[in-house]
Every structure is written in structure tokens, then in C-alpha cells.
mmCIF file of C-alpha atoms in Angstrom:
data_model
loop_
_atom_site.group_PDB
_atom_site.id
_atom_site.type_symbol
_atom_site.label_atom_id
_atom_site.label_comp_id
_atom_site.label_asym_id
_atom_site.label_seq_id
_atom_site.Cartn_x
_atom_site.Cartn_y
_atom_site.Cartn_z
ATOM 1 C CA UNK A 1 0.118 0.046 -0.096
ATOM 2 C CA UNK A 2 1.575 3.314 -0.960
ATOM 3 C CA UNK A 3 1.228 5.896 1.731
ATOM 4 C CA UNK A 4 0.768 9.774 0.745
ATOM 5 C CA UNK A 5 1.000 12.537 3.145
ATOM 6 C CA UNK A 6 -2.228 14.463 3.445
ATOM 7 C CA UNK A 7 -2.743 18.432 2.540
ATOM 8 C CA UNK A 8 -2.244 20.579 5.661
ATOM 9 C CA UNK A 9 -5.304 21.133 7.896
ATOM 10 C CA UNK A 10 -6.030 21.266 11.469
ATOM 11 C CA UNK A 11 -7.194 17.932 12.480
ATOM 12 C CA UNK A 12 -8.878 16.550 15.753
ATOM 13 C CA UNK A 13 -7.574 12.955 16.674
ATOM 14 C CA UNK A 14 -9.710 10.627 18.365
ATOM 15 C CA UNK A 15 -8.671 7.454 20.494
ATOM 16 C CA UNK A 16 -12.149 5.878 21.217
ATOM 17 C CA UNK A 17 -12.322 3.276 24.057
ATOM 18 C CA UNK A 18 -15.278 1.821 25.826
ATOM 19 C CA UNK A 19 -14.590 3.982 28.621
ATOM 20 C CA UNK A 20 -12.847 7.073 27.553
ATOM 21 C CA UNK A 21 -11.949 8.817 24.329
ATOM 22 C CA UNK A 22 -8.511 10.130 23.904
ATOM 23 C CA UNK A 23 -7.798 13.522 22.249
ATOM 24 C CA UNK A 24 -5.170 15.458 20.167
ATOM 25 C CA UNK A 25 -5.132 17.945 17.599
ATOM 26 C CA UNK A 26 -2.500 19.567 15.013
ATOM 27 C CA UNK A 27 -2.103 22.852 13.469
ATOM 28 C CA UNK A 28 -3.129 23.620 10.119
ATOM 29 C CA UNK A 29 0.891 23.267 8.984
ATOM 30 C CA UNK A 30 1.341 20.051 11.005
ATOM 31 C CA UNK A 31 4.020 21.907 13.190
ATOM 32 C CA UNK A 32 2.841 20.935 16.508
ATOM 33 C CA UNK A 33 0.714 17.845 18.032
ATOM 34 C CA UNK A 34 -0.944 18.645 21.358
ATOM 35 C CA UNK A 35 -3.038 16.292 23.319
ATOM 36 C CA UNK A 36 -6.226 17.265 25.305
ATOM 37 C CA UNK A 37 -7.899 15.835 28.269
ATOM 38 C CA UNK A 38 -9.437 12.661 27.717
ATOM 39 C CA UNK A 39 -13.257 12.337 27.721
ATOM 40 C CA UNK A 40 -15.567 10.080 29.841
ATOM 41 C CA UNK A 41 -17.560 8.117 26.976
ATOM 42 C CA UNK A 42 -21.115 8.631 27.884
ATOM 43 C CA UNK A 43 -23.996 6.402 27.040
ATOM 44 C CA UNK A 44 -25.997 9.091 25.952
ATOM 45 C CA UNK A 45 -23.107 10.641 23.972
ATOM 46 C CA UNK A 46 -23.013 13.745 25.780
ATOM 47 C CA UNK A 47 -19.054 14.134 25.193
ATOM 48 C CA UNK A 48 -20.048 15.404 21.796
ATOM 49 C CA UNK A 49 -20.723 18.639 23.416
ATOM 50 C CA UNK A 50 -17.148 18.727 24.444
ATOM 51 C CA UNK A 51 -15.899 17.944 21.258
ATOM 52 C CA UNK A 52 -17.767 20.313 19.276
ATOM 53 C CA UNK A 53 -16.163 22.924 21.808
ATOM 54 C CA UNK A 54 -12.657 21.844 20.931
ATOM 55 C CA UNK A 55 -13.174 22.031 17.267
ATOM 56 C CA UNK A 56 -15.064 25.478 17.364
ATOM 57 C CA UNK A 57 -12.281 26.782 20.021
ATOM 58 C CA UNK A 58 -9.502 25.476 17.909
ATOM 59 C CA UNK A 59 -10.860 25.860 14.369
ATOM 60 C CA UNK A 60 -10.282 22.252 13.669
ATOM 61 C CA UNK A 61 -11.207 21.464 10.047
ATOM 62 C CA UNK A 62 -11.643 17.598 10.183
ATOM 63 C CA UNK A 63 -11.067 14.469 12.246
ATOM 64 C CA UNK A 64 -9.314 11.171 12.456
ATOM 65 C CA UNK A 65 -10.376 8.005 14.517
ATOM 66 C CA UNK A 66 -8.242 5.223 15.191
ATOM 67 C CA UNK A 67 -9.428 1.819 14.289
ATOM 68 C CA UNK A 68 -7.516 -0.831 16.292
ATOM 69 C CA UNK A 69 -7.499 -3.409 13.415
ATOM 70 C CA UNK A 70 -5.752 -6.856 14.277
ATOM 71 C CA UNK A 71 -2.146 -8.039 13.157
ATOM 72 C CA UNK A 72 -3.658 -9.040 9.670
ATOM 73 C CA UNK A 73 -5.637 -5.496 9.158
ATOM 74 C CA UNK A 74 -8.841 -7.330 10.207
ATOM 75 C CA UNK A 75 -11.761 -5.798 12.088
ATOM 76 C CA UNK A 76 -11.899 -6.226 15.751
ATOM 77 C CA UNK A 77 -14.914 -5.909 17.957
ATOM 78 C CA UNK A 78 -13.299 -2.334 19.358
ATOM 79 C CA UNK A 79 -12.597 -1.533 15.831
ATOM 80 C CA UNK A 80 -16.282 -2.187 15.087
ATOM 81 C CA UNK A 81 -17.493 0.270 17.643
ATOM 82 C CA UNK A 82 -14.699 2.732 16.816
ATOM 83 C CA UNK A 83 -16.166 2.506 13.256
ATOM 84 C CA UNK A 84 -19.552 3.103 14.400
ATOM 85 C CA UNK A 85 -18.687 5.871 16.548
ATOM 86 C CA UNK A 86 -16.766 7.764 13.691
ATOM 87 C CA UNK A 87 -19.740 7.429 11.571
ATOM 88 C CA UNK A 88 -21.881 8.892 14.558
ATOM 89 C CA UNK A 89 -19.348 11.909 14.373
ATOM 90 C CA UNK A 90 -19.523 12.371 11.141
ATOM 91 C CA UNK A 91 -23.147 12.873 10.776
ATOM 92 C CA UNK A 92 -22.974 14.937 14.057
ATOM 93 C CA UNK A 93 -19.806 17.436 13.226
ATOM 94 C CA UNK A 94 -20.355 17.100 9.059
ATOM 95 C CA UNK A 95 -16.519 17.633 8.830
ATOM 96 C CA UNK A 96 -14.179 15.523 6.436
ATOM 97 C CA UNK A 97 -12.719 12.440 8.297
ATOM 98 C CA UNK A 98 -10.735 9.337 7.990
ATOM 99 C CA UNK A 99 -10.134 6.214 9.931
ATOM 100 C CA UNK A 100 -6.483 5.224 10.639
ATOM 101 C CA UNK A 101 -5.232 1.894 11.792
ATOM 102 C CA UNK A 102 -3.891 2.340 15.090
ATOM 103 C CA UNK A 103 -2.916 -0.996 15.826
ATOM 104 C CA UNK A 104 -0.746 -1.188 19.074
ATOM 105 C CA UNK A 105 -0.958 2.613 19.647
ATOM 106 C CA UNK A 106 -1.563 1.969 23.507
ATOM 107 C CA UNK A 107 1.419 -0.081 23.784
ATOM 108 C CA UNK A 108 3.741 2.340 21.980
ATOM 109 C CA UNK A 109 2.493 5.239 23.871
ATOM 110 C CA UNK A 110 3.156 3.469 27.314
ATOM 111 C CA UNK A 111 6.867 2.818 25.897
ATOM 112 C CA UNK A 112 7.565 5.805 23.961
ATOM 113 C CA UNK A 113 6.220 8.394 26.764
ATOM 114 C CA UNK A 114 7.153 6.144 29.709
ATOM 115 C CA UNK A 115 3.336 6.305 31.223
ATOM 116 C CA UNK A 116 2.020 3.462 32.939
ATOM 117 C CA UNK A 117 -1.514 2.400 32.722
ATOM 118 C CA UNK A 118 -3.769 5.086 34.214
ATOM 119 C CA UNK A 119 -7.406 6.106 35.004
ATOM 120 C CA UNK A 120 -6.741 9.811 34.172
ATOM 121 C CA UNK A 121 -6.979 9.186 30.252
ATOM 122 C CA UNK A 122 -3.623 10.573 29.706
ATOM 123 C CA UNK A 123 -2.474 7.356 28.185
ATOM 124 C CA UNK A 124 -5.691 7.594 25.594
ATOM 125 C CA UNK A 125 -4.936 11.182 24.638
ATOM 126 C CA UNK A 126 -0.990 10.263 24.076
ATOM 127 C CA UNK A 127 -2.239 7.132 21.814
ATOM 128 C CA UNK A 128 -4.526 9.837 19.880
ATOM 129 C CA UNK A 129 -1.177 11.730 19.673
ATOM 130 C CA UNK A 130 0.566 8.886 17.884
ATOM 131 C CA UNK A 131 -2.419 7.947 15.729
ATOM 132 C CA UNK A 132 -2.348 11.599 14.354
ATOM 133 C CA UNK A 133 1.244 11.763 13.931
ATOM 134 C CA UNK A 134 1.146 8.306 11.812
ATOM 135 C CA UNK A 135 -1.932 10.130 10.062
ATOM 136 C CA UNK A 136 0.477 13.279 9.322
ATOM 137 C CA UNK A 137 3.092 10.838 7.471
ATOM 138 C CA UNK A 138 0.946 8.391 6.291
ATOM 139 C CA UNK A 139 -2.600 9.832 5.498
ATOM 140 C CA UNK A 140 -4.979 8.969 4.316
ATOM 141 C CA UNK A 141 -6.467 12.260 2.997
ATOM 142 C CA UNK A 142 -9.757 12.969 4.612
ATOM 143 C CA UNK A 143 -12.922 12.210 2.866
ATOM 144 C CA UNK A 144 -16.548 12.858 3.585
ATOM 145 C CA UNK A 145 -18.583 9.274 4.276
ATOM 146 C CA UNK A 146 -21.292 10.107 2.171
ATOM 147 C CA UNK A 147 -21.662 7.582 -0.522
ATOM 148 C CA UNK A 148 -17.895 6.387 0.148
ATOM 149 C CA UNK A 149 -17.265 3.442 2.246
ATOM 150 C CA UNK A 150 -13.990 3.809 3.766
ATOM 151 C CA UNK A 151 -13.685 0.314 5.531
#
């Protein structure tokens, strides 16, 4: 698979878990990648209010959602949940987005940043940062979901 660096734009990255959602974002020139506090995932999806506030405040123009695919690139139970959540976000936010394979991002963030498993969500946001850095290097370009099945 050939990778292509995406066009510059300010992006929100989400590492979606069953309990928390890690968040990170980048500026429109891909100079800095910063983390935001992780959000508690609510059954009624109230966290979308905070996500919308971040998008407005930081003037973000798209988002990416990590998919924890297995080693062969197949869908896992968690990947299916992340895919559903990403499509829900698209319908709520109406912003271009893409899915990114985040296989082993949590493992990488614990090793790279030296953070042990925690309950604050720091590791989730650091994983979102790794997902975003990977997207900046490899893409894919953001797309609208309408009529375009991504996975």
C-alpha cells in the first residue's frame, strides 16, 4: 500500500475506547501536535458537546478516528465500535474525516512516553497523539463518508 502525506489542515484525532476517548490535535501546518484531556464516554453521547467546543475553539477542520485492527488488518470488536462511533461523529459534526489503523498505539504510547496504565485518560490522549502523527506521515486524505465506504 502506498502512503501519501495528506494536505495540511487542522485536525482532531480520537482514540475511542469503551470508557474514555483520548484526544489530540494539530495546527494547520502540522508543526505541533498537542493532547487534550481525555473524555469519559457517555451512554447518551454527551461528550459530543465537549468535542464540538474543542473544534470551534481550536478552529479544527476535520477529524480522524483510530481503528484498532488486528495484526492481519482485520476488524476487531473494538474496531467495529470505533467505526460506528466515527460514523456517528461524522453525522454530528459534518466535517471531513478518515479512519486510521491504530494497531498497538496504546502499547507504543506506554513505551514511548513512559506512562504506565492510568485512570486519568492520559495514555488515551497520548495514543490519539500517536495516531495523529501517523496520519500526518501516511494519510489517508480526509473524505466525506457520504456514498464513500472507507472500511
